[in-house]
XYZ file of C-alpha atoms in Angstrom:
190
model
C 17.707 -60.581 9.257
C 20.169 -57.974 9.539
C 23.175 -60.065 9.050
C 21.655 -61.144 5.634
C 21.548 -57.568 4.620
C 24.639 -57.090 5.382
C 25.915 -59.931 3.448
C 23.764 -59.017 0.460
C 25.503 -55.502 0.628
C 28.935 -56.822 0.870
C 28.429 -58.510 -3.177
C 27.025 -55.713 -4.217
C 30.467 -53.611 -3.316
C 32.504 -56.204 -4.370
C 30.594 -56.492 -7.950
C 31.251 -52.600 -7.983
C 34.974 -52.795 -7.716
C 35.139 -55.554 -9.546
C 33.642 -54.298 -12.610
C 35.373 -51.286 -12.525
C 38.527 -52.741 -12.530
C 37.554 -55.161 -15.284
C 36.233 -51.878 -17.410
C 40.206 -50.532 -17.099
C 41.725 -54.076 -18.233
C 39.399 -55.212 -20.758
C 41.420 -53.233 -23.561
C 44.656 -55.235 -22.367
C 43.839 -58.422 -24.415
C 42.411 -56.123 -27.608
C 45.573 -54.318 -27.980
C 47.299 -57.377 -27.263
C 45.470 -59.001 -29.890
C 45.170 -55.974 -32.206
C 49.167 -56.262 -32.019
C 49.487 -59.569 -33.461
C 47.454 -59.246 -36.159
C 49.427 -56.317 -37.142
C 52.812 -57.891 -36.714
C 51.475 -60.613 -38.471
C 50.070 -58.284 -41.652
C 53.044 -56.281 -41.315
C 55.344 -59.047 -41.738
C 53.775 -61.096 -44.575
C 54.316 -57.273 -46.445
C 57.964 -57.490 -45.595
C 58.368 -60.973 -46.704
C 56.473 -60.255 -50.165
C 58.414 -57.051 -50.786
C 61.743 -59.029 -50.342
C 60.465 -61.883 -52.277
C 60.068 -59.516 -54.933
C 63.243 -57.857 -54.730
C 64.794 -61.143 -54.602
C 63.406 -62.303 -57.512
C 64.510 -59.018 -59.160
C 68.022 -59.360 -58.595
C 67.909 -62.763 -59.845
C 66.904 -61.704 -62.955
C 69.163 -58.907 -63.180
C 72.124 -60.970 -62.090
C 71.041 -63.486 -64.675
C 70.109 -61.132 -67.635
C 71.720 -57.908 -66.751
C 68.184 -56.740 -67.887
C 68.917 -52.967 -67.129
C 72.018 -52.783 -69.291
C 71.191 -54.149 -72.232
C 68.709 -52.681 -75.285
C 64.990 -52.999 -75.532
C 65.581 -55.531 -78.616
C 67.489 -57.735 -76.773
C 65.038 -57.585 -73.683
C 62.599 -58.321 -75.953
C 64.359 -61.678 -77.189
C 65.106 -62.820 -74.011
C 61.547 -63.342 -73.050
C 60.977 -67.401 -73.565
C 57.951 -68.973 -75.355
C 55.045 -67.205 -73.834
C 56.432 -64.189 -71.756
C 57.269 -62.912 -74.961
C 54.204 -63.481 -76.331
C 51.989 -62.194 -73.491
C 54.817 -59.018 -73.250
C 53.827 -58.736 -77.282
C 49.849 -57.633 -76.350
C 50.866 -55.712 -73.483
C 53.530 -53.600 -75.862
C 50.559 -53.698 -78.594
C 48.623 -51.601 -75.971
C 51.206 -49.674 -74.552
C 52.018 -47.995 -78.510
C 48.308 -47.946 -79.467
C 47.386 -44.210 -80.688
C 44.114 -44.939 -78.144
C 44.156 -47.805 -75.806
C 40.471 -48.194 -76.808
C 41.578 -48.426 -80.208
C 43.875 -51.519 -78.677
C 41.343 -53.249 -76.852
C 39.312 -53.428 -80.002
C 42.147 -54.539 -82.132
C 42.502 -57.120 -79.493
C 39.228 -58.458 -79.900
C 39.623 -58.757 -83.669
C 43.069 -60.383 -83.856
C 43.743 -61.904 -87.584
C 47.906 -61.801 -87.053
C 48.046 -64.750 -84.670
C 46.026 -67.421 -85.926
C 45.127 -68.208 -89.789
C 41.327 -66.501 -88.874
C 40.042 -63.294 -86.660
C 40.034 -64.678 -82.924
C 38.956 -62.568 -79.835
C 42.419 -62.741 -78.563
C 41.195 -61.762 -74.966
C 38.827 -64.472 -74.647
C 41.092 -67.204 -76.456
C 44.548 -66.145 -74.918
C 43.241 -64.639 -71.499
C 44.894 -61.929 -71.819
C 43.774 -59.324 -69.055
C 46.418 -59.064 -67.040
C 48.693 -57.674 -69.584
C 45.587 -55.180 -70.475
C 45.359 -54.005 -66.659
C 49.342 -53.467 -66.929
C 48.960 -51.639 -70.096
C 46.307 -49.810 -68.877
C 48.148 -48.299 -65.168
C 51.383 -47.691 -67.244
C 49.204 -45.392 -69.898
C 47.145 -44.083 -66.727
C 50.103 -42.995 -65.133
C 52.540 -41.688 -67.673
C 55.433 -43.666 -66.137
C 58.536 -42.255 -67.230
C 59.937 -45.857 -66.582
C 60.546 -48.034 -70.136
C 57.528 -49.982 -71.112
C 59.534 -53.288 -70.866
C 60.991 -52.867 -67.156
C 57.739 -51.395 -65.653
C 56.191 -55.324 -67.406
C 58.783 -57.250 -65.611
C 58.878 -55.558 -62.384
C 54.909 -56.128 -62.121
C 55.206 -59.615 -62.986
C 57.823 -59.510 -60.011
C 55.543 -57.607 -58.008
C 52.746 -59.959 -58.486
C 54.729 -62.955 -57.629
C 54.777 -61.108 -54.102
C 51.652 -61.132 -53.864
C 51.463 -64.924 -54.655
C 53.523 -65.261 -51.944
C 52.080 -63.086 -49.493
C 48.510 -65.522 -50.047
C 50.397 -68.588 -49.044
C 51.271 -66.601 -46.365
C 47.783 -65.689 -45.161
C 45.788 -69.021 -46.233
C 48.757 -70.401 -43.800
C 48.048 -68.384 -41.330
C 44.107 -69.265 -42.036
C 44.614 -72.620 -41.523
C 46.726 -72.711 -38.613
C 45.453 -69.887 -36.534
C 48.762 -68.386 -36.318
C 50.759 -66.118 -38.567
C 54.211 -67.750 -37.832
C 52.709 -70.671 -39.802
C 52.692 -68.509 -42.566
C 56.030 -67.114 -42.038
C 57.437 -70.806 -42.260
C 55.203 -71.643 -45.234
C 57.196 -68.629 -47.334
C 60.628 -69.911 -46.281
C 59.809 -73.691 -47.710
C 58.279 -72.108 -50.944
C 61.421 -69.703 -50.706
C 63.855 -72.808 -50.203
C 61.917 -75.155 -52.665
C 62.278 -72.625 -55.252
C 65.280 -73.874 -56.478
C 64.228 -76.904 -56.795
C 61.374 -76.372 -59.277
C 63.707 -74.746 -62.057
């Protein structure tokens, strides 16, 4: 009997040490995993901000869109930019951007009756720009602070195909890859 106690003891110190060396380790795999998620969030931001800026030069090398006057960066919006760019400005010069909205939803100028142009033309977007640049008094031209959101939200495009990617895959660098084929591809669509 007493050399069964004395095994029984013998567990019960190793369980002690045990555990308390498991207690100072167990953060070791959080951090580790805490780390890659960041990395991972922290480099689908990169790749969005440079998409964005990338997409800004193009147009700038392309237009020179800074140097030339609003009329002309007015006419060189095609087909529908400048027609969505037309309620956004509507809202931006409004004496109230209530006012605006309502004019909006009793539109007689674009088709031959009164239309809802919200509803019919979908048209929110440009009212959630119109309404941040009147929120915020930018001292940016109405025109650039447009394009440079539209720019802005085609990183954001980007960074979702980076993180349904990295849903998918269970690992960010899938997304990474995923934004270099859409980034490589892109010249391919136009």
């Amino acid at each position: 009997m007493a050399d069964s106690r004395k095994r029984r003891k013998k567990p019960d110190r190793w369980r002690q040490s045990t555990t308390s060396q498991r207690d100072e380790t167990a953060w070791t795999p959080c951090l580790g995993q805490a780390l890659y998620y960041v990395t991972g969030v922290a480099v689908m931001c990169w790749l969005a901000a440079k998409y964005s800026a990338y997409l800004e030069t193009l147009h700038e090398n392309n237009l020179w869109f800074s140097n030339i006057e609003e009329v002309k960066r007015e006419i060189s919006f095609r087909t529908e930019q400048g027609f969505y760019y037309a309620y956004y400005k509507q809202l931006v010069h409004a004496a109230h951007f209530t006012a605006g909205v309502c004019d909006l939803t009793r539109d007689n100028a674009t088709e031959h009756r009164t239309i809802n142009a919200l509803q019919r033309f979908n048209i929110y977007q440009e009212v959630a720009l119109a309404a941040v640049y009147r929120l915020f008094g930018l001292q940016v031209a109405p025109i650039l602070f447009y394009v440079r959101s539209v720019f802005a939200l085609q990183g954001l495009a980007l960074s979702c195909v980076f993180a349904t990617s990295w849903l998918l895959s269970g690992t960010w660098y899938a997304g990474a890859l995923s934004v270099v084929f859409h980034v490589i591809n892109r010249s391919m669509r136009h």
